[in-house]
Each structure stands twice: as structure tokens, then as C-alpha cells.
Tab-separated table of C-alpha atoms and ligand atoms in Angstrom:
chain	number	residue	atom	x	y	z
A	1	MET	CA	115.956	94.191	46.534
A	2	ALA	CA	113.628	95.310	43.710
A	3	GLY	CA	111.356	98.230	44.560
A	4	PHE	CA	108.181	96.208	44.136
A	5	SER	CA	105.496	95.293	46.590
A	6	GLN	CA	107.127	92.479	48.560
A	7	ARG	CA	103.711	90.999	49.290
A	8	MET	CA	102.775	90.826	45.602
A	9	LEU	CA	106.222	89.551	44.695
A	10	ALA	CA	105.838	86.744	47.235
A	11	LEU	CA	102.335	85.896	45.976
A	12	GLY	CA	103.523	85.839	42.373
A	13	THR	CA	106.647	83.775	42.893
A	14	ALA	CA	105.398	81.123	45.333
A	15	SER	CA	102.798	79.250	43.314
A	16	SER	CA	100.046	77.397	45.156
A	17	GLU	CA	100.480	73.686	45.885
A	18	ILE	CA	97.541	73.033	43.535
A	19	ARG	CA	99.261	74.837	40.647
A	20	GLU	CA	102.562	73.169	41.438
A	21	ALA	CA	100.899	69.725	41.357
A	22	PHE	CA	99.246	70.590	38.028
A	23	ALA	CA	102.563	71.780	36.557
A	24	PHE	CA	104.238	68.559	37.736
A	25	ALA	CA	101.453	66.512	36.076
A	26	GLN	CA	101.943	68.400	32.799
A	27	GLN	CA	105.655	67.708	32.916
A	28	ARG	CA	105.088	63.986	33.541
A	29	ILE	CA	102.482	63.823	30.750
A	30	ALA	CA	105.057	65.268	28.365
A	31	GLN	CA	107.568	62.628	29.497
A	32	VAL	CA	105.481	59.454	29.760
A	33	GLY	CA	102.242	60.207	27.898
A	34	PRO	CA	98.714	61.106	29.076
A	35	GLN	CA	97.640	57.469	29.458
A	36	ASN	CA	100.197	56.955	32.213
A	37	VAL	CA	99.484	59.953	34.443
A	38	GLU	CA	96.348	60.483	36.512
A	39	ASP	CA	96.075	64.146	37.358
A	40	PHE	CA	93.494	65.000	40.040
A	41	SER	CA	94.933	68.411	40.925
A	42	LEU	CA	92.807	71.156	39.349
A	43	GLY	CA	89.080	71.937	39.523
A	44	ASN	CA	88.777	72.548	35.790
A	45	PRO	CA	85.357	71.263	34.602
A	46	SER	CA	85.643	68.179	32.398
A	47	VAL	CA	82.165	68.340	30.865
A	48	PRO	CA	81.776	70.721	27.934
A	49	ALA	CA	79.698	73.872	28.110
A	50	PRO	CA	76.152	73.052	26.918
A	51	GLN	CA	75.123	73.522	23.307
A	52	ALA	CA	72.892	76.398	24.469
A	53	VAL	CA	76.029	78.441	25.241
A	54	ARG	CA	77.409	77.938	21.755
A	55	ASP	CA	74.023	78.682	20.170
A	56	ALA	CA	73.633	81.839	22.244
A	57	ALA	CA	77.133	83.058	21.385
A	58	LEU	CA	76.660	82.393	17.651
A	59	ALA	CA	73.270	84.116	17.636
A	60	LEU	CA	74.755	87.112	19.430
A	61	PHE	CA	77.539	87.348	16.862
A	62	GLN	CA	74.948	87.270	14.100
A	63	ASP	CA	72.249	89.460	15.557
A	64	LEU	CA	73.698	91.962	17.979
A	65	ASP	CA	75.282	95.222	16.965
A	66	PRO	CA	79.043	94.550	17.370
A	67	VAL	CA	79.549	97.905	19.047
A	68	ARG	CA	77.125	96.821	21.781
A	69	LEU	CA	78.351	93.219	21.823
A	70	HIS	CA	81.968	94.140	22.446
A	71	GLY	CA	81.478	97.494	24.118
A	72	TYR	CA	81.728	98.556	27.733
A	73	THR	CA	78.594	97.808	29.704
A	74	PRO	CA	77.732	99.822	32.813
A	75	ALA	CA	80.325	99.079	35.510
A	76	GLN	CA	77.942	96.758	37.400
A	77	GLY	CA	76.849	94.906	34.252
A	78	ASP	CA	74.211	95.358	31.542
A	79	ALA	CA	70.835	96.283	33.075
A	80	ALA	CA	68.801	93.846	30.935
A	81	VAL	CA	71.229	91.017	31.718
A	82	ARG	CA	70.986	91.704	35.450
A	83	ALA	CA	67.187	91.817	35.229
A	84	ALA	CA	67.128	88.443	33.415
A	85	LEU	CA	69.401	86.838	36.005
A	86	ALA	CA	67.338	88.266	38.882
A	87	ALA	CA	64.143	86.899	37.253
A	88	ASP	CA	65.762	83.470	37.069
A	89	LEU	CA	66.697	83.583	40.778
A	90	ASN	CA	63.137	84.697	41.628
A	91	ARG	CA	61.699	81.787	39.671
A	92	ARG	CA	63.954	79.243	41.329
A	93	PHE	CA	64.093	80.528	44.892
A	94	HIS	CA	60.737	82.334	45.218
A	95	THR	CA	62.441	85.648	45.873
A	96	ASN	CA	61.668	89.126	44.627
A	97	TYR	CA	65.017	90.579	43.556
A	98	SER	CA	65.476	93.261	40.952
A	99	GLY	CA	68.482	93.449	38.661
A	100	ASP	CA	69.766	96.258	40.880
A	101	ALA	CA	70.626	93.693	43.565
A	102	LEU	CA	73.222	92.145	41.241
A	103	TYR	CA	76.767	93.220	40.392
A	104	LEU	CA	78.342	91.191	37.575
A	105	THR	CA	82.005	90.434	37.875
A	106	CYS	CA	84.825	88.103	36.854
A	107	GLY	CA	83.906	84.747	38.368
A	108	ALA	CA	83.518	83.993	42.041
A	109	ALA	CA	87.092	85.201	42.586
A	110	GLY	CA	86.206	88.709	41.383
A	111	ALA	CA	82.989	88.592	43.387
A	112	LEU	CA	84.781	87.621	46.604
A	113	CYS	CA	87.515	90.233	46.141
A	114	CYS	CA	84.925	93.000	45.647
A	115	VAL	CA	82.781	91.926	48.600
A	116	LEU	CA	85.713	91.500	50.968
A	117	SER	CA	87.176	94.863	49.943
A	118	ALA	CA	83.789	96.531	50.328
A	119	LEU	CA	83.344	95.105	53.840
A	120	GLY	CA	86.907	95.009	55.132
A	121	CYS	CA	88.327	97.622	57.467
A	122	PRO	CA	91.777	97.187	59.053
A	123	GLY	CA	91.526	94.769	61.968
A	124	ASP	CA	88.352	93.040	60.767
A	125	GLU	CA	88.168	89.292	61.127
A	126	PHE	CA	86.600	86.988	58.552
A	127	LEU	CA	85.806	83.520	59.833
A	128	THR	CA	85.692	80.451	57.637
A	129	PHE	CA	85.547	76.711	58.231
A	130	ALA	CA	88.721	74.715	57.594
A	131	PRO	CA	89.428	73.041	55.255
A	132	TYR	CA	88.836	75.989	52.938
A	133	PHE	CA	89.637	77.247	49.411
A	134	PRO	CA	93.237	78.526	49.814
A	135	GLU	CA	92.658	81.754	47.895
A	136	TYR	CA	90.442	82.978	50.752
A	137	GLN	CA	93.600	83.824	52.658
A	138	VAL	CA	94.921	85.938	49.780
A	139	PHE	CA	91.594	87.685	49.140
A	140	VAL	CA	90.956	88.493	52.815
A	141	GLU	CA	94.464	89.833	53.370
A	142	SER	CA	94.142	92.013	50.267
A	143	ALA	CA	91.050	93.504	51.877
A	144	GLU	CA	93.083	94.391	54.992
A	145	GLY	CA	91.287	91.738	57.020
A	146	THR	CA	92.435	88.644	58.879
A	147	LEU	CA	91.207	85.189	57.952
A	148	VAL	CA	90.317	83.140	61.029
A	149	PRO	CA	89.915	79.452	60.154
A	150	VAL	CA	87.593	77.478	62.423
A	151	PRO	CA	87.955	73.694	62.160
A	152	ALA	CA	84.912	71.958	60.672
A	153	ARG	CA	83.779	68.742	62.415
A	154	LEU	CA	86.503	66.291	61.469
A	155	GLU	CA	84.214	63.256	61.274
A	156	ASP	CA	81.926	64.671	58.549
A	157	PHE	CA	83.310	68.133	57.639
A	158	GLN	CA	80.011	69.768	58.511
A	159	MET	CA	80.022	73.199	60.191
A	160	ASP	CA	81.017	73.091	63.862
A	161	LEU	CA	78.730	75.816	65.153
A	162	GLU	CA	79.948	75.495	68.749
A	163	ALA	CA	83.511	76.124	67.610
A	164	LEU	CA	82.291	79.028	65.464
A	165	ALA	CA	80.445	80.544	68.435
A	166	GLN	CA	83.732	80.461	70.387
A	167	ALA	CA	85.633	82.120	67.560
A	168	ILE	CA	83.225	85.030	66.912
A	169	THR	CA	84.413	88.239	68.576
A	170	PRO	CA	83.433	91.914	68.337
A	171	LYS	CA	86.027	92.122	65.515
A	172	THR	CA	84.134	89.594	63.363
A	173	LYS	CA	82.944	91.341	60.217
A	174	ALA	CA	81.646	88.299	58.348
A	175	VAL	CA	81.553	84.530	58.172
A	176	LEU	CA	82.493	83.059	54.806
A	177	ILE	CA	80.970	79.704	53.865
A	178	ASN	CA	81.175	77.542	50.768
A	179	THR	CA	78.514	74.908	50.138
A	180	PRO	CA	78.765	72.563	48.211
A	181	ASN	CA	82.298	72.678	49.480
A	182	ASN	CA	85.731	72.765	47.935
A	183	PRO	CA	87.715	70.684	49.015
A	184	THR	CA	85.380	68.270	50.879
A	185	GLY	CA	82.347	68.023	48.566
A	186	VAL	CA	80.140	68.288	51.656
A	187	VAL	CA	76.779	70.112	51.415
A	188	TYR	CA	75.447	71.953	54.488
A	189	PRO	CA	71.892	70.998	55.463
A	190	GLN	CA	69.263	73.726	55.710
A	191	GLU	CA	68.746	73.150	59.484
A	192	ASP	CA	72.426	73.874	60.126
A	193	LEU	CA	72.325	77.001	57.970
A	194	ARG	CA	69.296	78.163	59.952
A	195	ARG	CA	71.150	77.514	63.212
A	196	LEU	CA	74.083	79.486	61.816
A	197	GLY	CA	71.674	82.334	60.973
A	198	LEU	CA	70.307	82.354	64.534
A	199	LEU	CA	73.824	82.407	65.949
A	200	LEU	CA	74.830	85.362	63.771
A	201	GLN	CA	71.596	87.183	64.599
A	202	ALA	CA	72.222	86.783	68.326
A	203	ARG	CA	75.867	87.848	68.151
A	204	SER	CA	75.070	90.819	65.901
A	205	ALA	CA	72.530	91.978	68.486
A	206	ALA	CA	75.005	91.443	71.331
A	207	TYR	CA	77.761	93.467	69.632
A	208	GLY	CA	75.499	96.139	68.148
A	209	HIS	CA	76.710	95.630	64.579
A	210	THR	CA	75.714	93.248	61.821
A	211	ILE	CA	77.879	90.211	61.211
A	212	TYR	CA	77.439	89.405	57.526
A	213	LEU	CA	77.390	85.969	55.958
A	214	ILE	CA	79.218	85.581	52.647
A	215	SER	CA	78.030	82.532	50.724
A	216	ASP	CA	80.534	81.492	48.076
A	217	GLU	CA	78.486	79.307	45.704
A	218	PRO	CA	80.310	78.338	42.512
A	219	TYR	CA	79.096	74.728	42.976
A	220	ARG	CA	75.439	75.527	43.762
A	221	GLU	CA	74.054	73.396	40.941
A	222	ILE	CA	76.461	70.482	41.410
A	223	CYS	CA	74.526	68.744	44.125
A	224	PHE	CA	73.683	65.020	44.123
A	225	ALA	CA	71.220	64.772	47.019
A	226	ALA	CA	68.483	67.299	47.876
A	227	PRO	CA	69.005	70.701	46.215
A	228	PRO	CA	71.052	72.999	48.467
A	229	ALA	CA	69.236	75.528	50.635
A	230	TRP	CA	68.930	79.137	49.471
A	231	VAL	CA	71.253	80.680	52.039
A	232	PRO	CA	69.608	84.165	52.225
A	233	ASP	CA	66.435	82.337	53.412
A	234	CYS	CA	68.417	81.200	56.436
A	235	TYR	CA	69.943	84.585	57.307
A	236	PRO	CA	68.853	87.903	55.792
A	237	HIS	CA	72.311	89.510	55.935
A	238	THR	CA	73.738	87.094	53.363
A	239	ILE	CA	75.794	88.214	50.375
A	240	VAL	CA	75.926	85.615	47.592
A	241	CYS	CA	79.012	85.227	45.401
A	242	TYR	CA	78.233	83.136	42.342
A	243	SER	CA	80.078	81.961	39.256
A	244	TYR	CA	79.275	80.333	35.909
A	245	SER	CA	82.684	78.640	35.903
A	246	LYS	CA	81.376	75.271	37.068
A	247	SER	CA	77.611	75.201	36.386
A	248	LEU	CA	78.033	76.162	32.715
A	249	SER	CA	81.655	74.921	32.438
A	250	LEU	CA	82.878	78.413	31.548
A	251	PRO	CA	85.848	79.035	33.869
A	252	GLY	CA	87.856	80.750	31.148
A	253	GLN	CA	85.141	83.284	30.374
A	254	ARG	CA	85.346	84.786	33.867
A	255	LEU	CA	81.746	85.538	34.680
A	256	GLY	CA	79.908	85.569	37.980
A	257	TYR	CA	77.941	87.910	40.191
A	258	ILE	CA	77.443	89.345	43.621
A	259	LEU	CA	73.898	89.355	44.974
A	260	ILE	CA	73.089	91.828	47.744
A	261	PRO	CA	69.490	91.081	48.765
A	262	PRO	CA	67.460	94.181	49.717
A	263	GLU	CA	66.676	92.641	53.151
A	264	LEU	CA	70.359	92.884	54.110
A	265	GLU	CA	71.334	95.566	56.626
A	266	ASP	CA	72.512	98.693	54.744
A	267	ALA	CA	71.997	96.909	51.404
A	268	SER	CA	72.167	100.027	49.228
A	269	LEU	CA	75.264	101.344	51.006
A	270	LEU	CA	76.977	97.976	50.675
A	271	TYR	CA	76.029	97.848	46.991
A	272	ALA	CA	77.650	101.274	46.550
A	273	ALA	CA	80.751	100.045	48.394
A	274	VAL	CA	80.881	96.987	46.105
A	275	CYS	CA	80.761	99.341	43.097
A	276	GLY	CA	83.615	101.279	44.715
A	277	ALA	CA	85.592	98.075	45.278
A	278	GLY	CA	84.986	97.053	41.663
A	279	ARG	CA	86.310	100.426	40.591
A	280	ALA	CA	89.352	100.281	42.860
A	281	LEU	CA	90.231	96.711	41.851
A	282	GLY	CA	89.393	97.099	38.170
A	283	TYR	CA	86.510	94.591	38.273
A	284	VAL	CA	84.173	96.738	36.182
A	285	CYS	CA	82.198	95.910	33.020
A	286	ALA	CA	82.474	92.117	33.278
A	287	PRO	CA	83.159	90.426	29.890
A	288	SER	CA	80.289	91.705	27.758
A	289	LEU	CA	79.823	88.816	25.300
A	290	PHE	CA	79.413	86.368	28.165
A	291	GLN	CA	77.124	88.676	30.103
A	292	PHE	CA	74.726	88.378	27.154
A	293	VAL	CA	75.333	84.647	26.809
A	294	VAL	CA	74.546	83.794	30.443
A	295	ALA	CA	71.376	85.898	30.310
A	296	LYS	CA	70.195	83.790	27.371
A	297	CYS	CA	71.182	80.598	29.240
A	298	ALA	CA	69.624	81.471	32.610
A	299	GLY	CA	68.474	78.278	34.330
A	300	ILE	CA	70.534	75.971	32.059
A	301	THR	CA	73.534	73.944	33.220
A	302	ALA	CA	76.139	71.730	31.604
A	303	ASP	CA	75.455	67.991	31.859
A	304	LEU	CA	76.435	67.646	35.506
A	305	GLN	CA	75.409	63.976	35.743
A	306	LEU	CA	78.926	62.890	34.811
A	307	TYR	CA	80.223	64.258	38.101
A	308	LYS	CA	77.792	62.085	40.058
A	309	GLU	CA	78.917	59.021	38.105
A	310	ASN	CA	82.546	59.879	38.832
A	311	ARG	CA	81.748	60.505	42.495
A	312	ASP	CA	80.053	57.118	42.817
A	313	LEU	CA	82.840	55.256	41.053
A	314	LEU	CA	85.620	56.842	43.078
A	315	LEU	CA	83.890	56.977	46.447
A	316	HIS	CA	82.741	53.383	46.232
A	317	GLY	CA	86.177	52.217	45.091
A	318	LEU	CA	88.064	54.095	47.806
A	319	ARG	CA	85.725	53.103	50.629
A	320	GLU	CA	85.965	49.476	49.580
A	321	MET	CA	89.748	49.710	49.872
A	322	GLY	CA	89.400	51.077	53.407
A	323	TYR	CA	89.841	54.816	52.808
A	324	SER	CA	87.633	56.884	55.081
A	325	CYS	CA	85.846	59.788	53.434
A	326	ALA	CA	83.108	62.226	54.552
A	327	GLN	CA	79.905	62.026	52.486
A	328	PRO	CA	80.528	64.241	49.425
A	329	ASP	CA	77.103	65.206	48.082
A	330	GLY	CA	78.213	68.014	45.799
A	331	ALA	CA	80.943	69.868	43.886
A	332	PHE	CA	83.523	67.539	42.306
A	333	TYR	CA	85.979	66.834	45.085
A	334	LEU	CA	86.676	64.035	47.564
A	335	PHE	CA	88.712	64.667	50.687
A	336	PRO	CA	89.590	61.258	52.148
A	337	ARG	CA	91.824	60.710	55.128
A	338	THR	CA	95.336	59.603	54.174
A	339	PRO	CA	96.616	56.273	55.514
A	340	GLU	CA	99.580	58.066	57.090
A	341	ALA	CA	99.215	61.258	59.152
A	342	ASP	CA	101.553	63.172	56.832
A	343	ALA	CA	99.462	63.950	53.740
A	344	ARG	CA	102.442	65.439	51.921
A	345	ALA	CA	104.324	62.153	52.356
A	346	PHE	CA	101.265	60.323	50.982
A	347	CYS	CA	101.136	62.654	47.965
A	348	ALA	CA	104.840	62.061	47.343
A	349	ARG	CA	104.221	58.278	47.325
A	350	ALA	CA	101.298	58.854	44.947
A	351	ARG	CA	103.482	60.969	42.660
A	352	ALA	CA	105.941	58.128	42.386
A	353	LEU	CA	103.061	56.230	40.718
A	354	ASP	CA	102.166	59.264	38.561
A	355	LEU	CA	99.005	59.801	40.567
A	356	ILE	CA	98.752	63.538	41.202
A	357	LEU	CA	96.866	64.730	44.299
A	358	VAL	CA	96.898	67.803	46.523
A	359	PRO	CA	97.657	67.496	50.256
A	360	GLY	CA	94.973	68.721	52.634
A	361	ASP	CA	97.564	70.985	54.307
A	362	SER	CA	97.010	73.380	51.394
A	363	PHE	CA	93.413	73.765	52.549
A	364	GLY	CA	94.228	74.156	56.232
A	365	CYS	CA	93.602	70.503	57.153
A	366	GLY	CA	96.446	67.975	57.164
A	367	GLY	CA	95.997	64.205	57.235
A	368	HIS	CA	93.735	64.325	54.169
A	369	VAL	CA	94.109	64.636	50.448
A	370	ARG	CA	91.990	66.440	47.858
A	371	ILE	CA	90.984	64.490	44.784
A	372	SER	CA	89.495	66.670	42.081
A	373	TYR	CA	87.389	64.212	40.071
A	374	CYS	CA	86.272	66.457	37.205
A	375	VAL	CA	88.128	64.093	34.865
A	376	PRO	CA	87.170	61.492	32.254
A	377	PRO	CA	85.816	58.319	33.979
A	378	GLU	CA	88.579	56.233	32.342
A	379	GLN	CA	91.099	58.186	34.371
A	380	ILE	CA	89.372	57.083	37.573
A	381	GLN	CA	89.388	53.461	36.387
A	382	ARG	CA	93.118	53.688	35.725
A	383	ALA	CA	93.771	55.367	39.087
A	384	LEU	CA	91.916	52.907	41.325
A	385	PRO	CA	94.652	50.231	41.332
A	386	LYS	CA	97.175	52.927	42.263
A	387	PHE	CA	95.031	54.029	45.220
A	388	ARG	CA	94.863	50.366	46.253
A	389	GLN	CA	98.640	50.075	46.056
A	390	LEU	CA	98.994	53.186	48.254
A	391	VAL	CA	96.675	52.056	51.017
B	1	LIG	N1	85.479	79.703	45.410
B	1	LIG	C1	85.705	78.390	45.396
B	1	LIG	C2	85.299	77.577	46.570
B	1	LIG	C3	86.300	77.772	44.287
B	1	LIG	O1	86.515	76.453	44.297
B	1	LIG	C4	86.674	78.574	43.184
B	1	LIG	C5	87.342	77.987	42.010
B	1	LIG	O2	87.641	76.845	41.921
B	1	LIG	C6	86.419	79.947	43.253
B	1	LIG	C7	85.823	80.473	44.367
B	1	LIG	C8	86.796	80.847	42.106
B	1	LIG	O3	85.977	80.564	41.027
B	1	LIG	P1	85.963	81.423	39.667
B	1	LIG	O4	86.576	80.596	38.616
B	1	LIG	O5	84.514	81.606	39.387
B	1	LIG	O6	86.660	82.683	39.928
């Protein structure tokens, strides 16, 4: 047995079901051609980054001193960039943050890893609603915590606050939510987030320690109904993890941030612990070129309308065929129920038609399948007859 970390070895050798499905799709595309395979596995944005990103990057190359452009920034990110991003949040959400509330990092993944490591002590429990983004398990365990999935309401995939109330214990360090949601596309209404805030307030008081709320928001701007609530308005002890991967279609540039609002209990200590986690994990000095780019593009998004068109096309088509699917008002995922109880068996039947999907089991919720519809609309048109054949 090699003298490596067995945990890391296991994580590195067993790829996720999402990655495996994507690799299978690539293999089939090589064999039968891209027009014959419909791959709905990955959440890789299909709309290009906006022109403003390109313009900002080109201007930076022309105008900024290359030593500054490519140099290390302070560990938590360039001060002027953080101030610009805080000003944008203040404009949009009527808040009063300074740049010192922000820590820039590598996407939402880097943000979550830093926050969980900063909060996590051995034995801590982190609660999340299932289905959930599978990497939560990996991130929480790396922070020496335990992930406790709480089933969402099966009929609509909204938060089940009664079930959450049952699951909270004195060991609960934080609740981790994701709205708009991957994999369901569901958006949590403001009233429910307020009720969640009241629940956490009451249980924090009962246990004599703050239960934090971690709001993982890479899909904040991809919302087709009313704009999503600003979660810190619903509970003051909220830590926001944000990413430009989806809103600006920049997943490869690895940029996001952690927001620790000053109203949060022990905000400055937690900020220091996040800096410590960044240092320990190596998430310091987020990619400098794209720090400057996102500051110039604050408030801009990619053309997200395409996702709504895809959602409408696919949701309408599937419902007409008899698939049952919770109302997906955001992100770019559908999570319909599978005709048979065994979602993996359904995905295997789909694969036989070169339709590539991910079973809900991967997200902690069997009997469903995730369809990642950030794809060209023609792919959805080609896939619909295959979905019909499967049902
Ligand atoms: N959280 C959720 C719910 C996601 O879906 C993703 C990526 O798909 C991430 C976090 C990680 O995003 P990033 O690319 O910004 O690291």
C-alpha cells in the first residue's frame, strides 16, 4: 500500500458520477459524432462571457503595469477590487459593506472550503437539504465536520423547516443552503428564508452559541421569476459564498468571494479565521487578472436569457410527456422524477440512446435525474424524442 493519504487517494481515484457521465459522453462523441449524443451531465455555462469581460481584459493588458497585473495581490484580494465589489452589492441590496467584508478566492468551491475550514471543529455538524451539490460532502469532511443531509420536501424540493428543526442539535455549527439550487433549479422564497432565520435565531439562543447560515450562491443571477432574496437580510449570521463561474460564464478563471457581513456574530474573528483557512489551504491571492476584470464588470452578467428559453422548452416538453418535475425557477438544472424508482437504471436506458444524464442518487436523492440544460437549444430539440421514448 502506497504511503499516501488513503482519503485523498480514494477521492482522486473514484471520480464523481457527474465526471464519469461526462467522460462517457466524450467517448461516445468521439465514436458517433457530436450530432448523435446529447450530453446533459456538466454544469458548464453554454453562453459566452459578455463582451465587457473581453474589453476589460484587453484594456487591462494595454493599460495596467504588467508587474501589478500579474503580481501577487494581498492574500484576501486587491483592496480596490474588494471596494468596487462591495459598492456593487450595496447598490443592489441596499447594504453598507466595505471591501474589508470580502475575501476573494477561487470560485465558490474555494469560498466554501475556506469558510468550512474556518468554522469547522472536530465533531461539528453541517446541515444541508438533500438533494445537494455532491462536493459538499468532500468539503465538509475536509474541514473535520460531518455533513448531515436533511430531505427537502419531495413534492416541490423547497426547504422542509420542520425536518430541519428536528435535525438541529447542539453540535450544529452551520446550515448550508444553495438557492437557486443545484440540482433542482428551485428558488427559496423570502418568507421561507425568514422562517429559517427565526428558527436559527431561536436554536442559537437555546444552545448559547451561534448557528451560522452559509449561503452558497453561484446561481444568484440566474433566476427566472422574482429576483432571489438577499439572504443576510433574512438572518444576520449569514456568510455568502459567491462565484463568477455562472453569472459571467467564467468557470475556468476561478474567481469568487466570501462575504462576512459586519452584523454577523464575531465577524472580525471569523474573517481572520477565513484568512487563516485561505493560508492553510493555499487559497490566497485569487487570480489577479480576473480580480481586476470582475471589478470592471461589477453588475454585468452574461446573456442569461438563453437559460430561460432552454428551461421553458425542456420543462414544457417533459411535462407534456408526463414527467413530473418541481418548478425550476433558477440555475440551469431540472430534476424530474424518473419513471422507474431506480434512477441509475433509467440513466442506463438513456445512455443506450446516447442521452447522458446524472442519477439523483449522486445528489442524495434517488428516483430522480439531473438534467443540466446549459446546452445549445438544438441539443434539447434532438433530445426530446429520446425522453419520450424513455417514458
Ligand atoms: N456550489 C454549487 C451549488 C455549484 O453548483 C458549484 C459548481 O457547479 C459550485 C459550488 C462550485 O462553483 P465554482 O466553479 O465557482 O467553484
